């Protein structure tokens, strides 16, 4: 299986080359050159989530150096459950993706990529240096996934003082091969520094740099697995397709669901729940594609004004009418997020994080006839305990903290201050470049 750039300006690459590169050299995103076909019968009945992931991803890695290790990689990536839980009398279910080490769905993709990259580093060569800029919520999943992977070092850059205390804890509690840099600047400064590092001749000569951001194919594909597993479970139980409402920002999670349907999984409707960043819903309603600056909302991990995965969606559906038929979208503002968290706690005893609440709100707005036509699933992207300061005042009680998060909060932390200049980052990275390849 080969991968091409959505922009058509760089050569096709293998599966593992796409994982190592992240972005294509022409600035595009990697997509398969041809599509595998899978039917429900291709999946062993009673298969576990890692087994379903293995069956689903195998054709995407066909012929690749990682193919033989794929069973181990999916077992490593999906080593925590993704249960489908009915929501009281509401008439839909919730797919809980928050049982991983940092209590959000990004743990699946980050762990798959980490397990893959660790196997692509021959012993004895200099370590792979992963650079990540984070505004707070996503860097933790990457840090956790790469912690103590042999042959890999991670530098996480976050804006000092601009992330919540809980987020900072999750970025700075790792140590070993993971360094956390508190940049004296904004998130944009962090991103600018990472981009500058990738094109800096001295750094490129001395280090093997890579990124682990969410557009990497290795983060996208494993996200198709839990949508597939859910669709198979519903299909076998009810004999009808599952339809999904997905809290969306950069469209990575939703695109994985769309790919799962495209290869043949029994998936019906796919509805994108966006916060007040309405670029995608406006486009789907027929307005011109109009990227904008992101606006801050309660569902901050979805604050994306220019979702890069739209390129992949357009590559799959070059005709606008076909794209419009494939997905629908809705906008949920902060006031509606707040009301939904309060209402569903009162009605069903469920506590949503602000991101999941956008999907619950879209579900609540759905006309009864459309609701009755499908087995509906809302996707819970994070545990509410990650957003206690928002959620607790709305429900009037404490959110129970899952054991995984509690463990993170017991770990000692360390961070290194960093001036927002490339020179400072260069010195910090090179100072330890030739020590510590394999962490203890
Ligand atoms: C990243 C994230 C999202 C948005 O997912 P995309 O793949 O960017 O669309 C939604 N909810 C949470 C909790 C997230 O961390």
Short mmCIF file of C-alpha atoms and ligand atoms in Angstrom, two decimals:
data_model
loop_
_atom_site.label_atom_id
_atom_site.label_comp_id
_atom_site.label_asym_id
_atom_site.label_seq_id
_atom_site.Cartn_x
_atom_site.Cartn_y
_atom_site.Cartn_z
CA UNK A 1 0.00 0.00 0.00
CA UNK A 2 1.29 3.43 -0.98
CA UNK A 3 0.39 6.90 0.26
CA UNK A 4 0.15 10.08 -1.80
CA UNK A 5 0.01 13.72 -0.78
CA UNK A 6 -3.36 15.47 -0.95
CA UNK A 7 -1.54 18.24 -2.87
CA UNK A 8 -0.09 15.91 -5.49
CA UNK A 9 3.33 17.57 -5.40
CA UNK A 10 5.50 14.90 -3.80
CA UNK A 11 6.20 11.23 -4.53
CA UNK A 12 4.16 8.36 -3.12
CA UNK A 13 5.63 6.74 0.02
CA UNK A 14 5.22 3.57 2.05
CA UNK A 15 3.20 3.26 5.27
CA UNK A 16 6.23 3.63 7.55
CA UNK A 17 7.66 6.50 5.50
CA UNK A 18 4.36 8.32 5.92
CA UNK A 19 4.50 7.73 9.70
CA UNK A 20 8.06 9.03 9.95
CA UNK A 21 7.37 12.09 7.78
CA UNK A 22 4.06 13.25 9.28
CA UNK A 23 3.43 15.93 6.68
CA UNK A 24 4.27 15.38 2.99
CA UNK A 25 7.16 17.52 1.64
CA UNK A 26 4.72 19.59 -0.46
CA UNK A 27 2.77 20.51 2.70
CA UNK A 28 -0.07 18.08 1.94
CA UNK A 29 -1.43 15.21 4.04
CA UNK A 30 -0.89 11.54 3.25
CA UNK A 31 -3.86 9.48 1.98
CA UNK A 32 -3.94 5.92 0.57
CA UNK A 33 -3.49 5.63 -3.21
CA UNK A 34 -6.14 2.88 -3.27
CA UNK A 35 -8.77 1.73 -0.81
CA UNK A 36 -9.01 -1.72 0.76
CA UNK A 37 -12.47 -3.32 0.97
CA UNK A 38 -13.60 -5.04 4.16
CA UNK A 39 -16.92 -6.63 5.11
CA UNK A 40 -18.25 -7.39 8.62
CA UNK A 41 -17.54 -11.10 7.95
CA UNK A 42 -13.84 -10.29 7.60
CA UNK A 43 -13.77 -9.61 11.34
CA UNK A 44 -13.78 -12.64 13.63
CA UNK A 45 -16.91 -12.58 15.77
CA UNK A 46 -16.07 -11.77 19.37
CA UNK A 47 -12.78 -10.14 18.37
CA UNK A 48 -11.25 -7.68 20.86
CA UNK A 49 -10.53 -4.03 20.06
CA UNK A 50 -6.81 -4.70 19.35
CA UNK A 51 -7.79 -7.62 17.06
CA UNK A 52 -10.30 -5.48 15.19
CA UNK A 53 -7.64 -2.77 14.85
CA UNK A 54 -5.22 -5.37 13.48
CA UNK A 55 -7.69 -6.66 10.86
CA UNK A 56 -8.70 -3.14 9.86
CA UNK A 57 -5.20 -1.64 9.60
CA UNK A 58 -3.49 -4.71 8.03
CA UNK A 59 -4.40 -3.83 4.43
CA UNK A 60 -3.18 -0.26 5.05
CA UNK A 61 0.24 -1.63 6.09
CA UNK A 62 0.39 -4.39 3.45
CA UNK A 63 3.94 -4.92 2.21
CA UNK A 64 5.44 -2.55 4.80
CA UNK A 65 8.32 -3.30 7.17
CA UNK A 66 5.87 -2.81 10.06
CA UNK A 67 3.32 -5.34 8.74
CA UNK A 68 4.67 -8.28 10.74
CA UNK A 69 4.66 -6.27 13.98
CA UNK A 70 1.17 -4.82 13.49
CA UNK A 71 -0.49 -7.26 15.91
CA UNK A 72 1.92 -6.22 18.67
CA UNK A 73 1.52 -2.54 17.80
CA UNK A 74 -2.29 -2.60 17.94
CA UNK A 75 -2.15 -4.58 21.21
CA UNK A 76 0.16 -1.92 22.65
CA UNK A 77 -1.92 1.00 21.34
CA UNK A 78 -5.34 -0.33 22.35
CA UNK A 79 -4.44 -1.68 25.80
CA UNK A 80 -7.42 0.00 27.46
CA UNK A 81 -11.14 -0.41 26.76
CA UNK A 82 -13.51 1.70 24.63
CA UNK A 83 -16.91 0.65 26.02
CA UNK A 84 -20.24 1.44 24.38
CA UNK A 85 -22.65 2.43 27.15
CA UNK A 86 -26.42 3.05 26.76
CA UNK A 87 -27.53 6.45 28.08
CA UNK A 88 -30.56 5.90 30.32
CA UNK A 89 -33.85 6.55 28.56
CA UNK A 90 -32.19 8.81 25.99
CA UNK A 91 -32.34 6.26 23.18
CA UNK A 92 -28.67 6.43 22.21
CA UNK A 93 -25.32 5.11 23.45
CA UNK A 94 -22.04 6.74 24.31
CA UNK A 95 -18.68 5.44 23.07
CA UNK A 96 -16.29 6.19 25.94
CA UNK A 97 -12.82 6.91 24.58
CA UNK A 98 -11.43 8.31 27.83
CA UNK A 99 -10.11 5.24 29.64
CA UNK A 100 -6.49 5.67 28.53
CA UNK A 101 -3.48 7.13 30.38
CA UNK A 102 -4.40 10.79 29.82
CA UNK A 103 -8.19 10.23 29.71
CA UNK A 104 -8.86 11.39 26.14
CA UNK A 105 -9.21 9.69 22.76
CA UNK A 106 -5.85 10.99 21.55
CA UNK A 107 -4.19 8.28 23.70
CA UNK A 108 -5.12 5.66 21.05
CA UNK A 109 -3.46 7.47 18.15
CA UNK A 110 -0.47 8.69 20.11
CA UNK A 111 0.23 5.18 21.45
CA UNK A 112 -0.09 3.60 17.99
CA UNK A 113 2.35 6.13 16.52
CA UNK A 114 4.79 5.73 19.42
CA UNK A 115 4.72 1.92 19.22
CA UNK A 116 5.28 2.13 15.45
CA UNK A 117 8.11 4.67 15.51
CA UNK A 118 9.89 2.78 18.30
CA UNK A 119 10.02 -0.23 15.95
CA UNK A 120 11.34 1.82 13.05
CA UNK A 121 14.50 2.91 14.89
CA UNK A 122 17.36 0.45 14.37
CA UNK A 123 19.35 -0.16 17.57
CA UNK A 124 22.50 1.91 17.92
CA UNK A 125 21.54 4.86 15.74
CA UNK A 126 21.03 8.28 17.26
CA UNK A 127 17.60 8.76 18.84
CA UNK A 128 14.62 10.18 17.05
CA UNK A 129 13.78 13.65 18.44
CA UNK A 130 10.04 14.31 18.56
CA UNK A 131 9.15 18.00 18.82
CA UNK A 132 5.64 18.94 19.94
CA UNK A 133 4.07 22.35 20.47
CA UNK A 134 0.95 22.21 22.60
CA UNK A 135 -1.62 24.70 23.81
CA UNK A 136 -2.21 22.42 26.76
CA UNK A 137 -4.50 19.54 26.07
CA UNK A 138 -2.89 17.43 23.38
CA UNK A 139 0.79 17.38 24.36
CA UNK A 140 0.04 15.17 27.36
CA UNK A 141 -1.17 12.25 25.24
CA UNK A 142 1.98 12.40 23.13
CA UNK A 143 4.28 12.70 26.16
CA UNK A 144 2.56 9.75 27.86
CA UNK A 145 2.65 7.60 24.73
CA UNK A 146 6.36 8.15 24.03
CA UNK A 147 7.52 8.00 27.66
CA UNK A 148 10.31 5.40 28.01
CA UNK A 149 10.15 4.27 24.38
CA UNK A 150 13.69 3.21 23.49
CA UNK A 151 15.47 5.23 20.81
CA UNK A 152 13.08 8.18 21.05
CA UNK A 153 13.32 11.51 22.86
CA UNK A 154 10.51 14.01 23.18
CA UNK A 155 10.54 17.79 23.65
CA UNK A 156 7.15 19.28 24.55
CA UNK A 157 6.88 23.07 24.25
CA UNK A 158 4.02 24.77 26.09
CA UNK A 159 3.31 28.45 26.86
CA UNK A 160 4.34 29.16 30.47
CA UNK A 161 1.40 30.27 32.60
CA UNK A 162 -1.14 29.80 29.81
CA UNK A 163 -2.12 26.19 30.48
CA UNK A 164 -4.28 25.03 33.39
CA UNK A 165 -2.58 23.53 36.46
CA UNK A 166 -3.93 20.06 35.58
CA UNK A 167 -2.68 20.38 32.00
CA UNK A 168 0.74 21.49 33.19
CA UNK A 169 0.92 18.51 35.51
CA UNK A 170 0.20 16.16 32.59
CA UNK A 171 2.90 17.79 30.46
CA UNK A 172 5.63 17.94 33.09
CA UNK A 173 5.24 14.70 35.07
CA UNK A 174 7.19 12.36 32.77
CA UNK A 175 10.96 12.82 32.92
CA UNK A 176 13.30 10.16 31.48
CA UNK A 177 13.20 10.70 27.68
CA UNK A 178 10.51 13.41 27.84
CA UNK A 179 11.52 17.06 28.43
CA UNK A 180 8.94 19.78 29.05
CA UNK A 181 9.89 23.30 28.01
CA UNK A 182 7.94 26.20 29.54
CA UNK A 183 8.23 28.78 26.78
CA UNK A 184 8.11 32.42 27.85
CA UNK A 185 5.57 33.31 25.20
CA UNK A 186 2.30 32.24 23.60
CA UNK A 187 1.20 28.99 21.93
CA UNK A 188 1.97 30.65 18.60
CA UNK A 189 5.55 31.18 19.79
CA UNK A 190 5.77 27.46 20.64
CA UNK A 191 4.52 26.52 17.19
CA UNK A 192 6.82 28.99 15.46
CA UNK A 193 9.82 27.57 17.36
CA UNK A 194 8.98 23.99 16.37
CA UNK A 195 8.53 24.94 12.72
CA UNK A 196 11.81 26.89 12.74
CA UNK A 197 13.63 23.94 14.34
CA UNK A 198 12.57 21.64 11.50
CA UNK A 199 14.25 23.85 8.88
CA UNK A 200 17.31 24.85 10.95
CA UNK A 201 20.46 23.50 9.24
CA UNK A 202 22.42 22.97 12.47
CA UNK A 203 19.61 21.02 14.10
CA UNK A 204 18.93 18.99 10.98
CA UNK A 205 22.60 18.03 10.81
CA UNK A 206 22.83 17.00 14.46
CA UNK A 207 19.39 15.49 15.12
CA UNK A 208 16.81 13.22 13.49
CA UNK A 209 13.75 15.38 14.00
CA UNK A 210 10.16 14.19 13.72
CA UNK A 211 6.75 15.39 14.80
CA UNK A 212 3.80 13.55 16.27
CA UNK A 213 1.01 15.93 15.50
CA UNK A 214 -2.53 14.84 14.86
CA UNK A 215 -2.34 14.93 11.05
CA UNK A 216 0.12 11.99 11.13
CA UNK A 217 -1.34 8.92 9.41
CA UNK A 218 -0.20 6.87 12.41
CA UNK A 219 -2.52 8.83 14.68
CA UNK A 220 -5.46 8.72 12.29
CA UNK A 221 -5.72 5.01 11.41
CA UNK A 222 -6.06 3.58 14.94
CA UNK A 223 -8.95 5.98 15.49
CA UNK A 224 -10.85 4.09 12.78
CA UNK A 225 -10.62 0.94 14.93
CA UNK A 226 -12.98 1.92 17.74
CA UNK A 227 -15.54 3.23 15.27
CA UNK A 228 -15.27 -0.11 13.45
CA UNK A 229 -15.58 -2.11 16.68
CA UNK A 230 -18.67 -0.14 17.68
CA UNK A 231 -20.28 -0.55 14.24
CA UNK A 232 -19.60 -4.31 14.29
CA UNK A 233 -21.10 -4.72 17.76
CA UNK A 234 -24.25 -2.81 16.77
CA UNK A 235 -24.49 -4.69 13.46
CA UNK A 236 -24.31 -8.09 15.14
CA UNK A 237 -26.76 -7.12 17.85
CA UNK A 238 -29.33 -5.13 15.89
CA UNK A 239 -28.67 -5.91 12.23
CA UNK A 240 -28.47 -2.21 11.34
CA UNK A 241 -25.69 0.34 10.89
CA UNK A 242 -24.49 2.58 13.69
CA UNK A 243 -24.59 6.36 13.20
CA UNK A 244 -22.15 8.64 15.01
CA UNK A 245 -22.14 12.18 16.41
CA UNK A 246 -18.48 13.21 16.81
CA UNK A 247 -17.15 16.27 18.68
CA UNK A 248 -14.83 17.76 16.05
CA UNK A 249 -12.05 20.30 15.73
CA UNK A 250 -9.34 19.35 13.30
CA UNK A 251 -11.57 16.50 11.97
CA UNK A 252 -9.08 13.72 12.76
CA UNK A 253 -11.47 11.58 14.78
CA UNK A 254 -14.37 12.16 12.36
CA UNK A 255 -12.21 11.43 9.32
CA UNK A 256 -11.16 8.11 10.86
CA UNK A 257 -14.85 7.20 11.18
CA UNK A 258 -15.45 8.25 7.56
CA UNK A 259 -12.54 6.08 6.41
CA UNK A 260 -13.94 3.12 8.38
CA UNK A 261 -17.27 3.53 6.57
CA UNK A 262 -15.50 3.98 3.24
CA UNK A 263 -13.69 0.62 3.49
CA UNK A 264 -16.98 -1.15 4.19
CA UNK A 265 -17.89 -1.03 7.89
CA UNK A 266 -21.66 -0.80 8.56
CA UNK A 267 -21.77 2.89 9.50
CA UNK A 268 -24.75 5.09 8.62
CA UNK A 269 -24.78 8.83 9.27
CA UNK A 270 -21.75 10.76 10.52
CA UNK A 271 -22.57 14.08 12.19
CA UNK A 272 -19.86 16.57 13.16
CA UNK A 273 -20.51 18.49 16.39
CA UNK A 274 -18.48 21.71 16.36
CA UNK A 275 -18.21 24.43 18.98
CA UNK A 276 -18.52 28.12 18.03
CA UNK A 277 -15.66 27.64 15.54
CA UNK A 278 -18.08 27.13 12.66
CA UNK A 279 -15.84 26.88 9.59
CA UNK A 280 -16.88 23.31 8.74
CA UNK A 281 -20.66 23.50 9.39
CA UNK A 282 -20.82 26.73 7.35
CA UNK A 283 -19.00 25.05 4.47
CA UNK A 284 -21.25 21.98 4.62
CA UNK A 285 -24.29 24.25 4.45
CA UNK A 286 -23.08 25.51 1.06
CA UNK A 287 -20.99 28.58 1.92
CA UNK A 288 -17.50 28.96 0.42
CA UNK A 289 -14.60 27.35 2.36
CA UNK A 290 -13.56 30.16 4.68
CA UNK A 291 -10.84 29.36 7.25
CA UNK A 292 -10.73 31.84 10.13
CA UNK A 293 -8.86 32.56 13.34
CA UNK A 294 -9.91 30.21 16.09
CA UNK A 295 -12.04 31.54 18.92
CA UNK A 296 -11.67 30.35 22.52
CA UNK A 297 -14.52 28.18 23.81
CA UNK A 298 -15.21 25.84 26.74
CA UNK A 299 -14.42 22.89 24.43
CA UNK A 300 -10.89 24.18 23.90
CA UNK A 301 -9.42 21.10 22.21
CA UNK A 302 -11.86 21.80 19.36
CA UNK A 303 -10.90 25.47 18.93
CA UNK A 304 -9.78 25.13 15.32
CA UNK A 305 -10.62 27.73 12.69
CA UNK A 306 -8.77 26.10 9.80
CA UNK A 307 -9.10 22.30 10.14
CA UNK A 308 -6.26 20.72 8.19
CA UNK A 309 -7.99 17.36 7.73
CA UNK A 310 -10.51 19.03 5.40
CA UNK A 311 -7.88 18.33 2.73
CA UNK A 312 -8.26 14.62 3.33
CA UNK A 313 -12.05 14.85 3.25
CA UNK A 314 -11.91 16.69 -0.08
CA UNK A 315 -9.43 14.15 -1.43
CA UNK A 316 -11.96 11.41 -0.65
CA UNK A 317 -14.93 13.33 -2.05
CA UNK A 318 -13.70 15.65 -4.82
CA UNK A 319 -17.32 16.47 -5.77
CA UNK A 320 -18.87 18.88 -3.27
CA UNK A 321 -22.30 17.25 -3.58
CA UNK A 322 -20.84 13.87 -2.59
CA UNK A 323 -18.98 15.40 0.35
CA UNK A 324 -22.17 17.12 1.46
CA UNK A 325 -24.02 13.81 1.32
CA UNK A 326 -21.31 12.07 3.35
CA UNK A 327 -21.36 14.21 6.50
CA UNK A 328 -23.49 16.82 8.21
CA UNK A 329 -22.47 19.31 10.87
CA UNK A 330 -23.90 21.46 13.61
CA UNK A 331 -22.65 24.33 15.82
CA UNK A 332 -22.95 24.32 19.62
CA UNK A 333 -22.03 27.53 21.45
CA UNK A 334 -20.76 27.80 25.04
CA UNK A 335 -24.19 28.59 26.49
CA UNK A 336 -25.60 25.40 24.93
CA UNK A 337 -22.60 23.38 26.18
CA UNK A 338 -23.26 24.61 29.74
CA UNK A 339 -26.99 23.88 29.56
CA UNK A 340 -26.41 20.39 28.15
CA UNK A 341 -23.95 19.42 30.89
CA UNK A 342 -26.46 20.48 33.57
CA UNK A 343 -29.48 18.91 31.84
CA UNK A 344 -28.00 15.48 31.09
CA UNK A 345 -26.56 15.16 34.58
CA UNK A 346 -30.03 15.83 35.97
CA UNK A 347 -31.86 13.58 33.49
CA UNK A 348 -29.49 10.62 33.07
CA UNK A 349 -26.85 11.00 35.78
CA UNK A 350 -24.19 11.33 33.07
CA UNK A 351 -21.38 13.86 33.38
CA UNK A 352 -20.00 15.13 30.05
CA UNK A 353 -16.77 16.98 29.39
CA UNK A 354 -17.40 20.21 27.41
CA UNK A 355 -16.36 18.49 24.15
CA UNK A 356 -18.63 15.49 24.61
CA UNK A 357 -21.43 17.90 25.57
CA UNK A 358 -21.41 19.31 22.01
CA UNK A 359 -22.31 15.85 20.69
CA UNK A 360 -24.94 15.32 23.41
CA UNK A 361 -26.48 18.67 22.44
CA UNK A 362 -26.59 17.77 18.73
CA UNK A 363 -28.22 14.49 19.71
CA UNK A 364 -30.81 16.28 21.87
CA UNK A 365 -31.71 18.60 18.97
CA UNK A 366 -32.28 15.71 16.58
CA UNK A 367 -35.87 15.25 15.31
CA UNK A 368 -37.48 12.01 16.58
CA UNK A 369 -37.91 10.48 13.10
CA UNK A 370 -34.23 10.85 12.24
CA UNK A 371 -33.29 9.52 15.67
CA UNK A 372 -35.49 6.44 15.24
CA UNK A 373 -33.97 5.64 11.86
CA UNK A 374 -30.58 4.56 13.16
CA UNK A 375 -28.66 3.16 16.15
CA UNK A 376 -27.11 6.43 17.36
CA UNK A 377 -23.80 6.71 19.18
CA UNK A 378 -22.27 9.88 20.62
CA UNK A 379 -18.50 9.86 20.97
CA UNK A 380 -17.12 10.88 24.39
CA UNK A 381 -13.69 12.30 23.61
CA UNK A 382 -12.45 13.14 27.12
CA UNK A 383 -13.19 12.38 30.77
CA UNK A 384 -15.01 15.21 32.56
CA UNK A 385 -12.43 15.11 35.39
CA UNK A 386 -9.99 16.83 32.99
CA UNK A 387 -12.28 19.87 33.02
CA UNK A 388 -13.47 19.98 36.63
CA UNK A 389 -13.33 23.77 36.92
CA UNK A 390 -15.90 24.02 34.09
CA UNK A 391 -18.05 21.01 34.88
CA UNK A 392 -18.38 20.98 38.68
CA UNK A 393 -20.17 24.35 39.03
CA UNK A 394 -22.65 23.21 36.35
CA UNK A 395 -23.58 19.95 38.05
CA UNK A 396 -23.21 21.15 41.63
CA UNK A 397 -21.06 18.25 42.79
CA UNK A 398 -17.57 16.80 42.44
CA UNK A 399 -16.50 14.80 39.39
CA UNK A 400 -14.97 11.47 40.44
CA UNK A 401 -11.33 11.27 39.32
CA UNK A 402 -10.36 8.11 37.39
CA UNK A 403 -7.40 6.13 38.73
CA UNK A 404 -5.29 6.86 35.65
CA UNK A 405 -5.48 10.63 36.15
CA UNK A 406 -5.01 10.31 39.91
CA UNK A 407 -1.75 8.43 39.27
CA UNK A 408 -0.47 11.19 36.97
CA UNK A 409 -1.16 13.77 39.64
CA UNK A 410 1.04 11.95 42.13
CA UNK A 411 4.10 12.06 39.90
CA UNK A 412 6.81 14.66 40.54
CA UNK A 413 7.13 17.31 37.84
CA UNK A 414 9.96 19.13 36.15
CA UNK A 415 10.08 21.79 33.46
CA UNK A 416 12.79 23.87 31.85
CA UNK A 417 12.20 27.55 31.14
CA UNK A 418 12.85 28.49 27.52
CA UNK A 419 13.15 31.91 25.89
CA UNK A 420 10.99 32.11 22.76
CA UNK A 421 13.98 32.15 20.39
CA UNK A 422 15.25 29.44 18.09
CA UNK A 423 18.75 29.97 19.44
CA UNK A 424 17.61 29.00 22.93
CA UNK A 425 15.78 25.89 21.69
CA UNK A 426 18.78 24.89 19.59
CA UNK A 427 21.10 25.11 22.58
CA UNK A 428 18.70 23.16 24.81
CA UNK A 429 18.26 20.36 22.28
CA UNK A 430 21.91 20.04 21.33
CA UNK A 431 23.14 20.10 24.94
CA UNK A 432 21.81 16.61 25.53
CA UNK A 433 21.63 15.33 21.95
CA UNK A 434 24.47 12.90 22.31
CA UNK A 435 23.56 11.52 25.69
CA UNK A 436 20.66 9.26 26.64
CA UNK A 437 19.42 7.42 23.60
CA UNK A 438 17.76 4.55 25.34
CA UNK A 439 16.17 5.73 28.57
CA UNK A 440 16.60 3.69 31.68
C1 LIG B 1 -8.62 16.78 19.97
C2 LIG B 1 -9.94 16.72 20.65
C3 LIG B 1 -11.16 16.86 19.94
C4 LIG B 1 -11.20 17.16 18.47
O1 LIG B 1 -10.76 16.08 17.70
P1 LIG B 1 -10.30 16.30 16.19
O2 LIG B 1 -9.75 14.99 15.77
O3 LIG B 1 -9.28 17.40 16.19
O4 LIG B 1 -11.51 16.70 15.41
C5 LIG B 1 -12.35 16.70 20.64
N1 LIG B 1 -12.36 16.45 21.97
C6 LIG B 1 -11.23 16.33 22.69
C7 LIG B 1 -11.32 16.08 24.15
C8 LIG B 1 -9.98 16.45 22.06
O5 LIG B 1 -8.86 16.33 22.79
#
